[in-house]
mmCIF file with all atom_site columns, C-alpha atoms in Angstrom:
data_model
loop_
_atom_site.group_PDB
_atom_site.id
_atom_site.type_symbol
_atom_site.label_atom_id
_atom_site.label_alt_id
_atom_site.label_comp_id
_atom_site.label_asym_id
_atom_site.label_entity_id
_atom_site.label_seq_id
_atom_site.pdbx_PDB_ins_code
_atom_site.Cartn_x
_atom_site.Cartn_y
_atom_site.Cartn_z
_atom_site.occupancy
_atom_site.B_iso_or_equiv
_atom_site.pdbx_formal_charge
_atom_site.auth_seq_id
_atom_site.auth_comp_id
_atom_site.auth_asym_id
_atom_site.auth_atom_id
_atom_site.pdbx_PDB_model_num
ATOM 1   C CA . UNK A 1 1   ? 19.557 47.526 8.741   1.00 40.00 ? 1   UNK A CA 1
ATOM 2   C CA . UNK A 1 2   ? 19.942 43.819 6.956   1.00 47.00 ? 2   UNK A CA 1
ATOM 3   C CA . UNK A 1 3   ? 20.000 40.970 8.926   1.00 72.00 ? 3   UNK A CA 1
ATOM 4   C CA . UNK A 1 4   ? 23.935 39.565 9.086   1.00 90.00 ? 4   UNK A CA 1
ATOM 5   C CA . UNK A 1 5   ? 23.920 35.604 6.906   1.00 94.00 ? 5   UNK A CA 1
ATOM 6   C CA . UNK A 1 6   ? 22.156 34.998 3.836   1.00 96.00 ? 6   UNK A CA 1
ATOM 7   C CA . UNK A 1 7   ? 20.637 30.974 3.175   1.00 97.00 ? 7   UNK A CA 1
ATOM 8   C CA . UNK A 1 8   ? 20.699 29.411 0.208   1.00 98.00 ? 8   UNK A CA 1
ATOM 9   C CA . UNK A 1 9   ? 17.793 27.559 -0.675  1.00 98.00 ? 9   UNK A CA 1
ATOM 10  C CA . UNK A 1 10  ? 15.134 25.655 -2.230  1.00 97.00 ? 10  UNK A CA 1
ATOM 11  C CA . UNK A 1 11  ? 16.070 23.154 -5.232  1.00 97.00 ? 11  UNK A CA 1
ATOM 12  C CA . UNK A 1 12  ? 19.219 21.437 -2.917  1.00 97.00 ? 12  UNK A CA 1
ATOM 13  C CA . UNK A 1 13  ? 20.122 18.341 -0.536  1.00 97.00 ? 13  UNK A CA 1
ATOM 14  C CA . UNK A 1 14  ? 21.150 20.678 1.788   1.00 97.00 ? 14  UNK A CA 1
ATOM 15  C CA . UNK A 1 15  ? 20.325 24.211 3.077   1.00 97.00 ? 15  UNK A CA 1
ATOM 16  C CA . UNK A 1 16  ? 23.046 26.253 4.050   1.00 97.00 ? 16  UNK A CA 1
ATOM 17  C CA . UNK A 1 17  ? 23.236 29.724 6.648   1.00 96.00 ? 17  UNK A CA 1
ATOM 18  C CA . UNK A 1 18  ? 26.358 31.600 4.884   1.00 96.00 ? 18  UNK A CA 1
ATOM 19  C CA . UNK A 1 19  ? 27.523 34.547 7.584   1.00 94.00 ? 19  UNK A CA 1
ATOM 20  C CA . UNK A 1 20  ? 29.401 36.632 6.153   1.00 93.00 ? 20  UNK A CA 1
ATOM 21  C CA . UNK A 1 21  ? 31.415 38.384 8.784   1.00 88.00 ? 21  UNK A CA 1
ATOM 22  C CA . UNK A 1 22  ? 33.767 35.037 9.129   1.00 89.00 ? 22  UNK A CA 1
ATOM 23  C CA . UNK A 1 23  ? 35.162 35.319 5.387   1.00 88.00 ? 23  UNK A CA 1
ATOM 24  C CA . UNK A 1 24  ? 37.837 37.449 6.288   1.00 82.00 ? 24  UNK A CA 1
ATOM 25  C CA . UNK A 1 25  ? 39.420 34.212 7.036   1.00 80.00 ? 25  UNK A CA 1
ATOM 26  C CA . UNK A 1 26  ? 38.794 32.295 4.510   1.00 83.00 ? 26  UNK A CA 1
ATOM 27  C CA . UNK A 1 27  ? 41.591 32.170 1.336   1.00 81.00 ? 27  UNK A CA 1
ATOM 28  C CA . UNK A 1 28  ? 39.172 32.033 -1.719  1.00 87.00 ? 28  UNK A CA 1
ATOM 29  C CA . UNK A 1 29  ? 38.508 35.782 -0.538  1.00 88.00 ? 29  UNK A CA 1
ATOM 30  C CA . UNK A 1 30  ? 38.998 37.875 -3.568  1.00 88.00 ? 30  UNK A CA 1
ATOM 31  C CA . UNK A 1 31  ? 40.108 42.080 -3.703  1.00 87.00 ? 31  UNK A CA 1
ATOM 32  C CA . UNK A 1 32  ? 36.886 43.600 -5.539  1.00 89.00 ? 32  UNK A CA 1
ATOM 33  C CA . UNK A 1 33  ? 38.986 46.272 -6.963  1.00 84.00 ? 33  UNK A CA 1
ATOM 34  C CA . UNK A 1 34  ? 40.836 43.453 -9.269  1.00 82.00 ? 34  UNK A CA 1
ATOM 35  C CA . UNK A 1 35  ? 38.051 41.040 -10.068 1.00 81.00 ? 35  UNK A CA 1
ATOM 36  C CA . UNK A 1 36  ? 36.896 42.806 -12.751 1.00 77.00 ? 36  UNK A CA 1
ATOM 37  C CA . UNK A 1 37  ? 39.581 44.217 -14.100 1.00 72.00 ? 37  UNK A CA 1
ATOM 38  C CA . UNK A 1 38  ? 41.320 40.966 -14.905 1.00 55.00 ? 38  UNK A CA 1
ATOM 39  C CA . UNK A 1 39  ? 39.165 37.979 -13.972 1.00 52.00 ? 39  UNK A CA 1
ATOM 40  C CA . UNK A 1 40  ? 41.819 35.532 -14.848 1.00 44.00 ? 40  UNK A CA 1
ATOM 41  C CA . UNK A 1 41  ? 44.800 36.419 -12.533 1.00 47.00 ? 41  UNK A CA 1
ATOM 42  C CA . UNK A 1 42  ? 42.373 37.986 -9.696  1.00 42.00 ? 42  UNK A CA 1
ATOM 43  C CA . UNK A 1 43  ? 44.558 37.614 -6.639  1.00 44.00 ? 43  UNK A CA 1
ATOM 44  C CA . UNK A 1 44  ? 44.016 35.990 -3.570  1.00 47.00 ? 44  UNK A CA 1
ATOM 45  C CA . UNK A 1 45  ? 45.108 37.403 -0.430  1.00 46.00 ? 45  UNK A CA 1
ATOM 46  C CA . UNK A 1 46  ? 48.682 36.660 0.145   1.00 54.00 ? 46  UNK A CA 1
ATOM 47  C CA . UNK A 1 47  ? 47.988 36.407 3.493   1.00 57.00 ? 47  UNK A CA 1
ATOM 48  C CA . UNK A 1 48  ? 45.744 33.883 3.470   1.00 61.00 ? 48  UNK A CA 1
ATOM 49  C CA . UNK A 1 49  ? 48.207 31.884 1.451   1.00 65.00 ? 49  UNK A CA 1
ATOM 50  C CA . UNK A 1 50  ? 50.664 32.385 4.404   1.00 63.00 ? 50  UNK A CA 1
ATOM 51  C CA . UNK A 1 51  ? 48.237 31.005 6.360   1.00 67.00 ? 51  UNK A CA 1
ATOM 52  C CA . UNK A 1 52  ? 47.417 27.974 4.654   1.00 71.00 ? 52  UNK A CA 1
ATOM 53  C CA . UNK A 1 53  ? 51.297 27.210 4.216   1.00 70.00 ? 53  UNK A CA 1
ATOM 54  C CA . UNK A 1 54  ? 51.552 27.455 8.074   1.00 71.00 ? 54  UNK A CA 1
ATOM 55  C CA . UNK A 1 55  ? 48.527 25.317 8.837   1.00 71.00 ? 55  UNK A CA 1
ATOM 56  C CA . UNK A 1 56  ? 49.822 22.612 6.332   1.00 70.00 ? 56  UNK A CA 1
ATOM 57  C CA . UNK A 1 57  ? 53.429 22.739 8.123   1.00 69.00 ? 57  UNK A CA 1
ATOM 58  C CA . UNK A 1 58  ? 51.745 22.255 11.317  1.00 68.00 ? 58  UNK A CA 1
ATOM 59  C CA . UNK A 1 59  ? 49.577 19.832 9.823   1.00 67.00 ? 59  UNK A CA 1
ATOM 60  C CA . UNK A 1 60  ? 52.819 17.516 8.678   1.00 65.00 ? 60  UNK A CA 1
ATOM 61  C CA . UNK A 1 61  ? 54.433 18.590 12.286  1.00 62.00 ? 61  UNK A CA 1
ATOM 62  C CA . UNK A 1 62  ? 53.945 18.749 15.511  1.00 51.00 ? 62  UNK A CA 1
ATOM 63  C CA . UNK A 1 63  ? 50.432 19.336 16.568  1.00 50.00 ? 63  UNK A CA 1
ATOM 64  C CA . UNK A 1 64  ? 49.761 22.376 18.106  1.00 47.00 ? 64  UNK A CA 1
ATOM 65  C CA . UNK A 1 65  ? 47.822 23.107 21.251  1.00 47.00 ? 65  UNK A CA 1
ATOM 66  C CA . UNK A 1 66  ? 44.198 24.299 21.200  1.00 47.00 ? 66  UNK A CA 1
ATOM 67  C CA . UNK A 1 67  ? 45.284 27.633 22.493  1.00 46.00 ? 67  UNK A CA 1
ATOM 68  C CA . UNK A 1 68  ? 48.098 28.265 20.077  1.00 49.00 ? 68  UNK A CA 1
ATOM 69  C CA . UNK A 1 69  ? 45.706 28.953 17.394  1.00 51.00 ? 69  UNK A CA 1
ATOM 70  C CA . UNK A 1 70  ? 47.071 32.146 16.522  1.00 53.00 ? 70  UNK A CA 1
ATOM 71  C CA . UNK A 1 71  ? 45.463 33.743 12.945  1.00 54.00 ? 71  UNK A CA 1
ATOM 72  C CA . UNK A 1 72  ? 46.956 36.607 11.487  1.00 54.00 ? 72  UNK A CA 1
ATOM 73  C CA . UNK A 1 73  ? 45.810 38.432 8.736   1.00 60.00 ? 73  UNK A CA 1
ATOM 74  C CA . UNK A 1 74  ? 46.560 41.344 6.916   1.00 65.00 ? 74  UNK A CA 1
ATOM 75  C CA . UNK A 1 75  ? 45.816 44.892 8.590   1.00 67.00 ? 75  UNK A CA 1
ATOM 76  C CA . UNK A 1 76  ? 45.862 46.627 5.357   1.00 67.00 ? 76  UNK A CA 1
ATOM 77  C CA . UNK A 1 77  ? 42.986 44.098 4.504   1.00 63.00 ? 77  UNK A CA 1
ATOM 78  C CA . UNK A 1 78  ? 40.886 45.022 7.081   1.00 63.00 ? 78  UNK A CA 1
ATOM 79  C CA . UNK A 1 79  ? 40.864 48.458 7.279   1.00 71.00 ? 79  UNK A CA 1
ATOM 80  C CA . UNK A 1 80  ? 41.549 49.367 3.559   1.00 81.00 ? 80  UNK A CA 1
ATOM 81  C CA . UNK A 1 81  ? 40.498 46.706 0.467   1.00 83.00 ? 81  UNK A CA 1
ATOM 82  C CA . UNK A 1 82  ? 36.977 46.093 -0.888  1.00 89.00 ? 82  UNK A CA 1
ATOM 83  C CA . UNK A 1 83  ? 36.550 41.854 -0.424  1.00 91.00 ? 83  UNK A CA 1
ATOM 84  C CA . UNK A 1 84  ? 34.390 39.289 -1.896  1.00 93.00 ? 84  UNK A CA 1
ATOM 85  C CA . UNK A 1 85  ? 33.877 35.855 -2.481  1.00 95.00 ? 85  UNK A CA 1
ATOM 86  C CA . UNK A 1 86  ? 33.136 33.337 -5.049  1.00 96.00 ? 86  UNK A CA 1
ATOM 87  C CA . UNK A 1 87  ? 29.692 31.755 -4.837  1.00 97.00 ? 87  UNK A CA 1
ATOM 88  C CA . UNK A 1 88  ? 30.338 28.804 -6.555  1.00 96.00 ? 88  UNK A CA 1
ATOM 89  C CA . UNK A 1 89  ? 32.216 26.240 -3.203  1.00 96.00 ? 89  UNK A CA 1
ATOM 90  C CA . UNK A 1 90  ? 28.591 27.379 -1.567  1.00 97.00 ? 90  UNK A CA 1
ATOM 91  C CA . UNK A 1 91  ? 26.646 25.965 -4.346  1.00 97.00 ? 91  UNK A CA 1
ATOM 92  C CA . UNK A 1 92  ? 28.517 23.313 -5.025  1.00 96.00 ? 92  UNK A CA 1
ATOM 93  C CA . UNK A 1 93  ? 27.941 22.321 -1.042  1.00 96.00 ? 93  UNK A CA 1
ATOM 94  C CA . UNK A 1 94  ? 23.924 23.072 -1.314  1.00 97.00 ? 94  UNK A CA 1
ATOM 95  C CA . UNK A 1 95  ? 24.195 20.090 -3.792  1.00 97.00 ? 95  UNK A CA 1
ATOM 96  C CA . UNK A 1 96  ? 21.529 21.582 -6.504  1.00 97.00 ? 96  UNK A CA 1
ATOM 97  C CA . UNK A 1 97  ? 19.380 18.875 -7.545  1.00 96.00 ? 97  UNK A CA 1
ATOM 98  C CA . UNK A 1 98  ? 20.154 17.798 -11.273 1.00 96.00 ? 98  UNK A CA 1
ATOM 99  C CA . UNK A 1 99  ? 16.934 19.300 -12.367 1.00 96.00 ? 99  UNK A CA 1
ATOM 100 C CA . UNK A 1 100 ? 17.868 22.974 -11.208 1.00 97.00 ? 100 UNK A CA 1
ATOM 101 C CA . UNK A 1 101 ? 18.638 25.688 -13.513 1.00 97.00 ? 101 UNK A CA 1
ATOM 102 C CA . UNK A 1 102 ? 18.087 28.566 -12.220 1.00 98.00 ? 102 UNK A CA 1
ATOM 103 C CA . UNK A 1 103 ? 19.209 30.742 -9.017  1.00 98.00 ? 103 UNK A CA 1
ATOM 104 C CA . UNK A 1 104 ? 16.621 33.514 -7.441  1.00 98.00 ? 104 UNK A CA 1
ATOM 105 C CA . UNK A 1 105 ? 18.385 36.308 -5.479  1.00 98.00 ? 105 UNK A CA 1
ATOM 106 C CA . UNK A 1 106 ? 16.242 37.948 -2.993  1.00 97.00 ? 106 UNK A CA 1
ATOM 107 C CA . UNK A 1 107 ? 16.917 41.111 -1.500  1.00 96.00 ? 107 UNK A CA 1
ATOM 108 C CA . UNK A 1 108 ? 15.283 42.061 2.277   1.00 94.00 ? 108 UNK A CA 1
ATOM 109 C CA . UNK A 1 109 ? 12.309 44.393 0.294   1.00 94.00 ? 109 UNK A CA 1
ATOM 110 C CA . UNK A 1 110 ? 11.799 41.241 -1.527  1.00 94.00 ? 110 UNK A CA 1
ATOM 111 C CA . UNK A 1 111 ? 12.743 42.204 -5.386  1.00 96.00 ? 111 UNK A CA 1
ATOM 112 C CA . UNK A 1 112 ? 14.191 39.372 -6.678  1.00 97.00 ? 112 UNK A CA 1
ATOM 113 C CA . UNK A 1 113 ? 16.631 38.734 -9.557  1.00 97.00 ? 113 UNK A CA 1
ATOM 114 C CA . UNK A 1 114 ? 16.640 35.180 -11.266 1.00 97.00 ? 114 UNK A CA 1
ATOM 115 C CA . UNK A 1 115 ? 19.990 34.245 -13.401 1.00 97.00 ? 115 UNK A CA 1
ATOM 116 C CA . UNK A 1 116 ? 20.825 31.037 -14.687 1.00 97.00 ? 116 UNK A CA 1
ATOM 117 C CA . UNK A 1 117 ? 22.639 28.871 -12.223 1.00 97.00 ? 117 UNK A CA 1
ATOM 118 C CA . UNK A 1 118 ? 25.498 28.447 -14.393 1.00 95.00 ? 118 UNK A CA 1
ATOM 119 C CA . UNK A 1 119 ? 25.667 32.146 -14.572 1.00 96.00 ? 119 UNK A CA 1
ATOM 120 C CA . UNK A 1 120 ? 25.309 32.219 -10.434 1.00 97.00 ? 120 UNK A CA 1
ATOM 121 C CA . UNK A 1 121 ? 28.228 29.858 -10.301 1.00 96.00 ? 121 UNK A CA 1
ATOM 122 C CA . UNK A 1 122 ? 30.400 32.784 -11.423 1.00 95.00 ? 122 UNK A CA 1
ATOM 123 C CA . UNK A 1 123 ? 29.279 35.243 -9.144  1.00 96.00 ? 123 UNK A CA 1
ATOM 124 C CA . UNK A 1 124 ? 30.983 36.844 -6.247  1.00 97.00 ? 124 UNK A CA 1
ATOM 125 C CA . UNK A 1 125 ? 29.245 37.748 -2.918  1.00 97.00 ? 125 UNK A CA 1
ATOM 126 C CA . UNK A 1 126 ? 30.971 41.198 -1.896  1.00 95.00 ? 126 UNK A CA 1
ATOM 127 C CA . UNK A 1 127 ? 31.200 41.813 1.837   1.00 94.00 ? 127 UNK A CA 1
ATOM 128 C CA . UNK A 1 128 ? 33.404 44.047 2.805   1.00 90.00 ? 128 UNK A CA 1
ATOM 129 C CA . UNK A 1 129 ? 33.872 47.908 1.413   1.00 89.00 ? 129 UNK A CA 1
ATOM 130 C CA . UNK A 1 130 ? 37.080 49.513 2.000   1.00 87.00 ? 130 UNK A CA 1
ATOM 131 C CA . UNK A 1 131 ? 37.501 47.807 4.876   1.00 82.00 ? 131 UNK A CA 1
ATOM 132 C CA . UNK A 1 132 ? 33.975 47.946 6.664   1.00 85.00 ? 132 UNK A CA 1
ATOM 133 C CA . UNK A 1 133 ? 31.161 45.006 6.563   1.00 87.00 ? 133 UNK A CA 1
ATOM 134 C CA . UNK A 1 134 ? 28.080 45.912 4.430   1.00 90.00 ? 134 UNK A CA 1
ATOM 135 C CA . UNK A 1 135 ? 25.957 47.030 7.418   1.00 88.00 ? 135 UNK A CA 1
ATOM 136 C CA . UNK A 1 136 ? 23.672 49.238 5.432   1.00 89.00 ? 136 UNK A CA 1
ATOM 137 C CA . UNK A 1 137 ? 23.487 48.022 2.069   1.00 90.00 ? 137 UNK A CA 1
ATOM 138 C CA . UNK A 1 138 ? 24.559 44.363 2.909   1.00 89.00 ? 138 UNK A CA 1
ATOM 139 C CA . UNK A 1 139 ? 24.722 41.647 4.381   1.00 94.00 ? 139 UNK A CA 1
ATOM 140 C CA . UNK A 1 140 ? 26.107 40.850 0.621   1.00 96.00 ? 140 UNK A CA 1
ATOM 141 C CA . UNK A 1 141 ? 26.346 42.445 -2.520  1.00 96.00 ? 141 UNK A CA 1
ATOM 142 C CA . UNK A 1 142 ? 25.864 40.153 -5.632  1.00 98.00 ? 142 UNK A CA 1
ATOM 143 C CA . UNK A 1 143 ? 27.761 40.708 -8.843  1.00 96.00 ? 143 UNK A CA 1
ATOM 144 C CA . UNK A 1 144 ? 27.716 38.950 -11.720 1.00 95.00 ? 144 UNK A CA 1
ATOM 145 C CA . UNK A 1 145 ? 30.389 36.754 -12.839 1.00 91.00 ? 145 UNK A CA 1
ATOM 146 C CA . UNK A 1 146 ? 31.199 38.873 -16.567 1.00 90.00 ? 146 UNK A CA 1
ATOM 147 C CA . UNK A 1 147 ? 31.215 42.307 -14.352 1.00 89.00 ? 147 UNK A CA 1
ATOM 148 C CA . UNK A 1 148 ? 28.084 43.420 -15.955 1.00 92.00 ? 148 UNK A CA 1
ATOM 149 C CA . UNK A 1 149 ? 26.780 44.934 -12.368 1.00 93.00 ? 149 UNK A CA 1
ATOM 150 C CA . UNK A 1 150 ? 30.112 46.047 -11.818 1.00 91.00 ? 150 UNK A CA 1
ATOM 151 C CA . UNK A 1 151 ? 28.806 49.763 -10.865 1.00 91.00 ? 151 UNK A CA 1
ATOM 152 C CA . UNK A 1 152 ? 25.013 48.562 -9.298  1.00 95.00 ? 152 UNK A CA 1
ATOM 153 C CA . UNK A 1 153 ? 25.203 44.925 -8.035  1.00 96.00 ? 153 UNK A CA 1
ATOM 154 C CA . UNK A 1 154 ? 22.092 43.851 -5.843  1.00 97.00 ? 154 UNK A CA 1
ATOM 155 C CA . UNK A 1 155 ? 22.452 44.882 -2.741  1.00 97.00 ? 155 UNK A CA 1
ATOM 156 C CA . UNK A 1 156 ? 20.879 43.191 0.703   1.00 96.00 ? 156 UNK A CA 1
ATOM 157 C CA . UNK A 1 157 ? 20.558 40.113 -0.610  1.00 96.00 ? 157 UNK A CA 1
ATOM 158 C CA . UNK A 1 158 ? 19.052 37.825 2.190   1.00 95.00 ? 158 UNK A CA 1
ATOM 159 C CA . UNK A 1 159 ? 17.995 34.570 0.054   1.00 97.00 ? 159 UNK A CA 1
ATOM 160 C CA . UNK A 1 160 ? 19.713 32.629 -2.936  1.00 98.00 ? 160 UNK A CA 1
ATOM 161 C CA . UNK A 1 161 ? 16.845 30.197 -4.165  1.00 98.00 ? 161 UNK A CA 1
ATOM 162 C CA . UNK A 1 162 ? 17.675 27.476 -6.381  1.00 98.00 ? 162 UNK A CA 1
ATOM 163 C CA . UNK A 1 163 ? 15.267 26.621 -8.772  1.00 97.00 ? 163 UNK A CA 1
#
């Protein structure tokens, strides 16, 4: 079994610890089933969009108490849908140095795959598969940005190194 966060690494101001399992939250999540398909009107989760409408209400409102935090999300989500994310808002906060150019993905037997870094900034990190973390094959799944690894993407990655 994989271990649960991949870091990101090397060539940056700052080292990050992604964990997976809380991106079912977050609203850049992506359905895997469209990404490829059409890259260009790939949906977000409307859910997620409810949610950020009703944060920004209570944002501009009254403020809610600490333990009225109530998050709902989409059942069908969570039990059904293949999810991933973009890797690019991770990069972008690892701050590559100006001299990087490349990105190294290492997978737990240690094989690694090294891309262009303006090719990693169109990847997606898949973590979910109909509906169930990638516990055996996971923590993430790394696919290429043009869909090329559609059908194989590189499985338990544990490392992104910037180079």
């Amino acid at each position: 079994m994989s271990a649960e966060t991949v870091r990101i690494i090397g060539n940056v101001s700052f080292r990050l610890t992604l964990d997976p399992g809380v991106w079912i939250f977050d609203d850049r999540r992506v359905h895997m089933e469209n990404v490829f398909t059409d890259r260009a009107e790939a949906q977000v989760i409307s859910e997620a969009e409810k949610m950020a409408r009703a944060w920004n209400r209570q944002r501009t409102g009254k403020k809610p108490q600490s333990n009225q935090n109530i998050v709902h999300i989409d059942r069908k989500d969570l039990t059904e849908h293949s999810l991933g994310i973009p890797l690019e808002p991770f990069l972008q906060n690892a701050s590559p140095s100006e001299d990087a150019k490349s990105l190294i993905v290492r997978q737990e037997d240690g094989h690694e795959e090294r891309i262009s870094l303006t090719e990693a900034m169109s990847a997606i990190l898949a973590f979910s598969e109909k509906g169930k973390p990638l516990k055996e094959t996971g923590p993430v799944h790394f696919y290429y940005g043009d869909g090329s690894n559609h059908h194989n993407p590189i499985q338990n990655v544990t490392e992104l190194i910037v180079e």
